[in-house]
mmCIF file of C-alpha atoms in Angstrom:
data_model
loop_
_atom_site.group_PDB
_atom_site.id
_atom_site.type_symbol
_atom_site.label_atom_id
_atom_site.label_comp_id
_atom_site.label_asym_id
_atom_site.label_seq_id
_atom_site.Cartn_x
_atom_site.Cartn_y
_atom_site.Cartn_z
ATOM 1 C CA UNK A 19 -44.534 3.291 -117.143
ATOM 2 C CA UNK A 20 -45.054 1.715 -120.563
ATOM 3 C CA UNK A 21 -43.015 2.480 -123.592
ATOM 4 C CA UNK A 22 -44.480 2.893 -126.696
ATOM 5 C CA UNK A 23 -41.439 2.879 -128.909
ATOM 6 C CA UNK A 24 -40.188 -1.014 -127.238
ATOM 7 C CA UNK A 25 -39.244 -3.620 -130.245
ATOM 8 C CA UNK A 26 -40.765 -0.756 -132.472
ATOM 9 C CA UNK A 27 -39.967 -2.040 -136.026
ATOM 10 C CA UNK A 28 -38.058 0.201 -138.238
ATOM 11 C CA UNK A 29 -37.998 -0.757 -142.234
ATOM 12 C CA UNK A 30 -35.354 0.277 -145.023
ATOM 13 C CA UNK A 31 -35.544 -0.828 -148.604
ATOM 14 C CA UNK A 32 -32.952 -2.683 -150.353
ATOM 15 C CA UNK A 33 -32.017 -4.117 -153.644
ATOM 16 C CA UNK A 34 -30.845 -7.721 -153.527
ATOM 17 C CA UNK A 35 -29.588 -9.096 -156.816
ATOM 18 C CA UNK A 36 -31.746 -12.863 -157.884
ATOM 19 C CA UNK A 37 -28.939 -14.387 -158.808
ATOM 20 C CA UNK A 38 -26.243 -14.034 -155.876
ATOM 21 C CA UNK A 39 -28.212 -12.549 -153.010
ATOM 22 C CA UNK A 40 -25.831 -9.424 -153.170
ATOM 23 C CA UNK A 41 -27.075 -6.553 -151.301
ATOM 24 C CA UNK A 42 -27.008 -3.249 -152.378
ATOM 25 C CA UNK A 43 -28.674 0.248 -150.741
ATOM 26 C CA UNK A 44 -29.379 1.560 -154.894
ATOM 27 C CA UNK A 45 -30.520 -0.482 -157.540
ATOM 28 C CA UNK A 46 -27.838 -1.556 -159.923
ATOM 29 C CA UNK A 47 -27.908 -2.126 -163.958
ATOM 30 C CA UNK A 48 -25.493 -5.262 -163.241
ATOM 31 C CA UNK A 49 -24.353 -7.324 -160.057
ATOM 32 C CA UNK A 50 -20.820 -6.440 -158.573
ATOM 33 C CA UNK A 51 -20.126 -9.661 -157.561
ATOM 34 C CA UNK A 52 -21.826 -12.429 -160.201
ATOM 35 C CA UNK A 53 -22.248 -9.583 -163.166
ATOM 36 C CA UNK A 54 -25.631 -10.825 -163.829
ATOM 37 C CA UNK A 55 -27.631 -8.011 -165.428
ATOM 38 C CA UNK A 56 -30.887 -6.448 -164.510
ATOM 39 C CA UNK A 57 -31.057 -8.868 -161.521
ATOM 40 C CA UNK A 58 -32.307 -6.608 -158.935
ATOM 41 C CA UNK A 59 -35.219 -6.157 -157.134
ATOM 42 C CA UNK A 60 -35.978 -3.562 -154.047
ATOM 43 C CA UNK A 61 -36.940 -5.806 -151.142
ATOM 44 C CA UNK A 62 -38.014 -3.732 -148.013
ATOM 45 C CA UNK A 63 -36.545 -5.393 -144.954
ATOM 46 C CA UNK A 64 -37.381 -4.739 -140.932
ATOM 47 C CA UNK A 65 -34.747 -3.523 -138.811
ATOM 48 C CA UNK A 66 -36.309 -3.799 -135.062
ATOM 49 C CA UNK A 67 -34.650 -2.734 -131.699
ATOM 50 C CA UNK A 68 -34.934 -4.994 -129.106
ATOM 51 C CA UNK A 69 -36.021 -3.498 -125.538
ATOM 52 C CA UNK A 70 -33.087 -4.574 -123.979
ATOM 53 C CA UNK A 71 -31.840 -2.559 -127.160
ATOM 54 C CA UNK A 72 -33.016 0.608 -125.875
ATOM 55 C CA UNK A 73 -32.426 0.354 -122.118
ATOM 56 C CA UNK A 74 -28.211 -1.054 -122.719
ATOM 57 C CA UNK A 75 -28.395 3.094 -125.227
ATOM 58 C CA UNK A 76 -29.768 4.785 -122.498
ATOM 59 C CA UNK A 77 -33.281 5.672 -125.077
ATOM 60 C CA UNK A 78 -35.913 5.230 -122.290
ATOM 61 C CA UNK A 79 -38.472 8.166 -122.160
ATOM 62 C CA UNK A 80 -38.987 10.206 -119.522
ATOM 63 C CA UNK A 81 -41.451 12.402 -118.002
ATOM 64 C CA UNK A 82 -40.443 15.845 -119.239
ATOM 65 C CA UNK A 83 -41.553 17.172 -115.563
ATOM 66 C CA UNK A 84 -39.123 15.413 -114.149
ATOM 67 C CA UNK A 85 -36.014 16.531 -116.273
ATOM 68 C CA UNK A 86 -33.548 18.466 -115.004
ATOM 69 C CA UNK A 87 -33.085 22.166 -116.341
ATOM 70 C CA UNK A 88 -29.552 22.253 -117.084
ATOM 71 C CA UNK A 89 -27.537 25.360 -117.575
ATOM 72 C CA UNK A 90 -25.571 25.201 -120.714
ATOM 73 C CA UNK A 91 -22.832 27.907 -121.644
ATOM 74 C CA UNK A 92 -23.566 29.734 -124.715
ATOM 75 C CA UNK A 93 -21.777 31.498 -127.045
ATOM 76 C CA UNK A 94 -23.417 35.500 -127.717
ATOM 77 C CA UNK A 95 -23.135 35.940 -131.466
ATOM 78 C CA UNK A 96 -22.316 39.720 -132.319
ATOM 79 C CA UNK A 97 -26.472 39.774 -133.736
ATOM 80 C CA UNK A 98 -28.484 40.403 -130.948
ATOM 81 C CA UNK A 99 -31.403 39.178 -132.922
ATOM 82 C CA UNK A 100 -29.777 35.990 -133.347
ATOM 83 C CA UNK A 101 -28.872 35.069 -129.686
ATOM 84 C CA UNK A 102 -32.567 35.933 -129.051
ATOM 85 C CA UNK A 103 -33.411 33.583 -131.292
ATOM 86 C CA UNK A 104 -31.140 31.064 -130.378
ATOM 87 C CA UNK A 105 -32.392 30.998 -126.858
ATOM 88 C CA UNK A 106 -29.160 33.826 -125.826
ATOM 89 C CA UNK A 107 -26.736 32.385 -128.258
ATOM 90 C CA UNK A 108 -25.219 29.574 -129.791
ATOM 91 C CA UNK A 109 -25.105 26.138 -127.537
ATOM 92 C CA UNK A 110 -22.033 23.747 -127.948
ATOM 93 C CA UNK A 111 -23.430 20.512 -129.182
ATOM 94 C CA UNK A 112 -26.542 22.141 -130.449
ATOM 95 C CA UNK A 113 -27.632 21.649 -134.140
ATOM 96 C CA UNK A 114 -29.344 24.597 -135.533
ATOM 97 C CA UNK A 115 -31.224 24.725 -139.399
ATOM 98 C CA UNK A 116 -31.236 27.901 -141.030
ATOM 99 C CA UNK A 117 -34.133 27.877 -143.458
ATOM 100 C CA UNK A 118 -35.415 30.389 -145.893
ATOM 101 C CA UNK A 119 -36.268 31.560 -149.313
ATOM 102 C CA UNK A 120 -33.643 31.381 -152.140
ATOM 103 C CA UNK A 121 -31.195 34.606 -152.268
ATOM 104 C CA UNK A 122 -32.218 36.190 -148.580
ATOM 105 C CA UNK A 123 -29.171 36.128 -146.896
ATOM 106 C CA UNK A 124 -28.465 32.954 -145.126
ATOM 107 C CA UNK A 125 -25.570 31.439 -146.700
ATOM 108 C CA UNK A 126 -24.023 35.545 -145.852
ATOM 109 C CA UNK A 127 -25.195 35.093 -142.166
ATOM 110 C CA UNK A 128 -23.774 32.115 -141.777
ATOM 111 C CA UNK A 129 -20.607 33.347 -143.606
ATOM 112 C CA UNK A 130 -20.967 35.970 -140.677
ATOM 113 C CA UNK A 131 -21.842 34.096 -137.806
ATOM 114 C CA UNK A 132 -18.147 31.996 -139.062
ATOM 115 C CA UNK A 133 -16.279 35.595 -138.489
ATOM 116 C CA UNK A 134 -17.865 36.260 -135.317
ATOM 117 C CA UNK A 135 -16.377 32.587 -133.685
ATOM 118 C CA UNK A 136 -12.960 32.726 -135.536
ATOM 119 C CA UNK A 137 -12.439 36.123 -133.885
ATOM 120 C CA UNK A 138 -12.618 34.564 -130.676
ATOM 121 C CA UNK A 139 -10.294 31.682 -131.499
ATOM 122 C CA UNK A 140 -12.663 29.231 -132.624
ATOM 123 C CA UNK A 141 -12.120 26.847 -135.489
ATOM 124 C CA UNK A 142 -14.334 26.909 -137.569
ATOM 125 C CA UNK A 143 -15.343 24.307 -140.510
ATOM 126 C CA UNK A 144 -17.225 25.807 -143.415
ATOM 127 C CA UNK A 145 -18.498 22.884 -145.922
ATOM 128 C CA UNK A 146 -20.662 23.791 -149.014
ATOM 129 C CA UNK A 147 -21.990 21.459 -151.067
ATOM 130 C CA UNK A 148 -23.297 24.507 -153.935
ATOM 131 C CA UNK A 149 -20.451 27.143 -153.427
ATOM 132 C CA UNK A 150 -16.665 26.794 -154.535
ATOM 133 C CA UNK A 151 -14.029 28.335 -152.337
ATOM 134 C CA UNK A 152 -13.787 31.313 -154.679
ATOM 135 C CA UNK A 153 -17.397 31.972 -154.546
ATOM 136 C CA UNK A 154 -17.079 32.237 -150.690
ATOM 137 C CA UNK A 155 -13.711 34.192 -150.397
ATOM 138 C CA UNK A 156 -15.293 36.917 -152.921
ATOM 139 C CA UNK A 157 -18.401 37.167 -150.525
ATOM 140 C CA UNK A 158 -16.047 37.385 -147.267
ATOM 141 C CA UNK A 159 -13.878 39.942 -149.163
ATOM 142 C CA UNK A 160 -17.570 42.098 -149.720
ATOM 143 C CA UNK A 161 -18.151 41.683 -146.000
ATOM 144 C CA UNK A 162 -14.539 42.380 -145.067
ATOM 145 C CA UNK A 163 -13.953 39.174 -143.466
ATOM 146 C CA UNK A 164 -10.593 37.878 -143.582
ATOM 147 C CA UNK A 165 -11.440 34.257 -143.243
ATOM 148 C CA UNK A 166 -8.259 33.603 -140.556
ATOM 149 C CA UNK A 167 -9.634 30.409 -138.286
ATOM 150 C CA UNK A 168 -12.483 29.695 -141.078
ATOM 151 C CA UNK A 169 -11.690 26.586 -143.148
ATOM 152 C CA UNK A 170 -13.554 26.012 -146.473
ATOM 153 C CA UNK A 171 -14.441 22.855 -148.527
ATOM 154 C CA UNK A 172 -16.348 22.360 -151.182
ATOM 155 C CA UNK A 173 -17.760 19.126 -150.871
ATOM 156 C CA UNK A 174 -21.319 17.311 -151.131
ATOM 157 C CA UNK A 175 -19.964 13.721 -150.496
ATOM 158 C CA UNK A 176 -20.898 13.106 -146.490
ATOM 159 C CA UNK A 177 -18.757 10.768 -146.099
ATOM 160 C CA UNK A 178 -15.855 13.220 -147.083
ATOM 161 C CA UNK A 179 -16.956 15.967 -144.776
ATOM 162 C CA UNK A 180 -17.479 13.134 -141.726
ATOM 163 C CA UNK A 181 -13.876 12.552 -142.549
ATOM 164 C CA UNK A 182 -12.602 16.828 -142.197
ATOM 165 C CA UNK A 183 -14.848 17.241 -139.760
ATOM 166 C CA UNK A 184 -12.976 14.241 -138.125
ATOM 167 C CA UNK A 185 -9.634 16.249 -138.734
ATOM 168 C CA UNK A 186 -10.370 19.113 -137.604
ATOM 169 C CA UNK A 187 -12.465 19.024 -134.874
ATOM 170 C CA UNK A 188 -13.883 22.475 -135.548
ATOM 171 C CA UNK A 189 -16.050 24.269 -132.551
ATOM 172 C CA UNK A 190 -18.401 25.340 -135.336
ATOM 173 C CA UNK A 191 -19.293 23.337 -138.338
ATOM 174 C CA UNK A 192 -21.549 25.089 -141.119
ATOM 175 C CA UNK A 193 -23.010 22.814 -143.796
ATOM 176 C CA UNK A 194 -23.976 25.228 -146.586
ATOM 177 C CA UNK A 195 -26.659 23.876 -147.679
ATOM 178 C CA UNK A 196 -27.820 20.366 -145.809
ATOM 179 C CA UNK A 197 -30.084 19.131 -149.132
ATOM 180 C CA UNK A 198 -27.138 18.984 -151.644
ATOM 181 C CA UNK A 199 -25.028 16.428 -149.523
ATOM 182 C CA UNK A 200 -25.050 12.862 -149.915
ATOM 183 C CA UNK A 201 -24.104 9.433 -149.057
ATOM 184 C CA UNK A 202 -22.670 7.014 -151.766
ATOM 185 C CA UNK A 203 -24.302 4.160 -149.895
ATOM 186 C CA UNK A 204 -27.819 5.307 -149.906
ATOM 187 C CA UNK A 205 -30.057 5.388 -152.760
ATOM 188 C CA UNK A 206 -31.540 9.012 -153.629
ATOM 189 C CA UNK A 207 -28.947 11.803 -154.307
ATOM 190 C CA UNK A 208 -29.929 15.587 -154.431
#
């Protein structure tokens, strides 16, 4: 079988300063290293995989026929609307996006869905990127959740939240909401 993704090229944009060749991810007002101003300019650059690349991963595709169904446990969330949705409940490893208008409920839900796993003696990392850790405690106070095995942070920086997440090695991490974090290498912040 053929792959179409082999030595597929992949391109990024950079900024690489005229007068060094320092390369940055965002443009910059004045070089770092040779303090040259107004020096840079956004070159787009390829980053390809090689096939040998993709097989030494493991990223070969496969005929979906021929994949194994494999039974994985779940965890049944106290909503029974929820687990339906969720396929019977919540799948370890599984990454789930929670979408919806402003002001309907979601960041509450999720709020709720952190009770429901800390009462069974699951850690549980909470990370908002909007909300401060008053905001939340006054919401889980309305809701009458105690917040025992639910840990808070208010934090946008990724890199930051990598790092908790890291630490504490939660069975549930929420990221309240996904759009507001960033990286500081990468050009583009919320």
């Amino acid at each position: 079988m053929k792959s179409h993704n082999q030595g597929k090229s992949k391109f990024k944009n950079i900024f690489i300063c005229q007068q060094c060749g320092k390369e940055s991810p965002k443009w910059l007002g004045r070089c770092p290293d040779c303090q040259a101003w107004n020096s840079f300019i956004e070159t787009r650059v390829t980053l390809s995989r090689t096939p040998s690349q993709l097989s030494s991963r493991g990223n070969r595709p496969q005929e979906l026929s021929q994949v194994e169904k494999g039974d994985f446990p779940r965890f049944h969330l106290g909503f029974a609307e929820v687990n339906r949705v969720l396929g019977g409940g919540l799948v370890p490893g599984s990454l789930v996006l929670v979408g919806g208008e402003p002001g309907i409920g979601k960041s509450t839900l999720l709020l709720q869905i952190s009770a429901m796993m800390a009462e069974n003696n699951k850690v549980v990392a909470y990370i908002s990127g909007e909300e401060s850790i008053n905001q939340v405690k006054l919401r889980s106070e309305r809701l009458g959740i105690g917040g025992k095995g639910i840990y808070f942070l208010s934090e946008p920086d990724l890199a930051a939240v990598l790092e908790c997440l890291e630490e504490l090695s939660p069975e549930l991490a929420i990221i309240d909401s996904i759009q507001t974090m960033y990286l500081e290498d990468v050009a583009g912040m919320p």
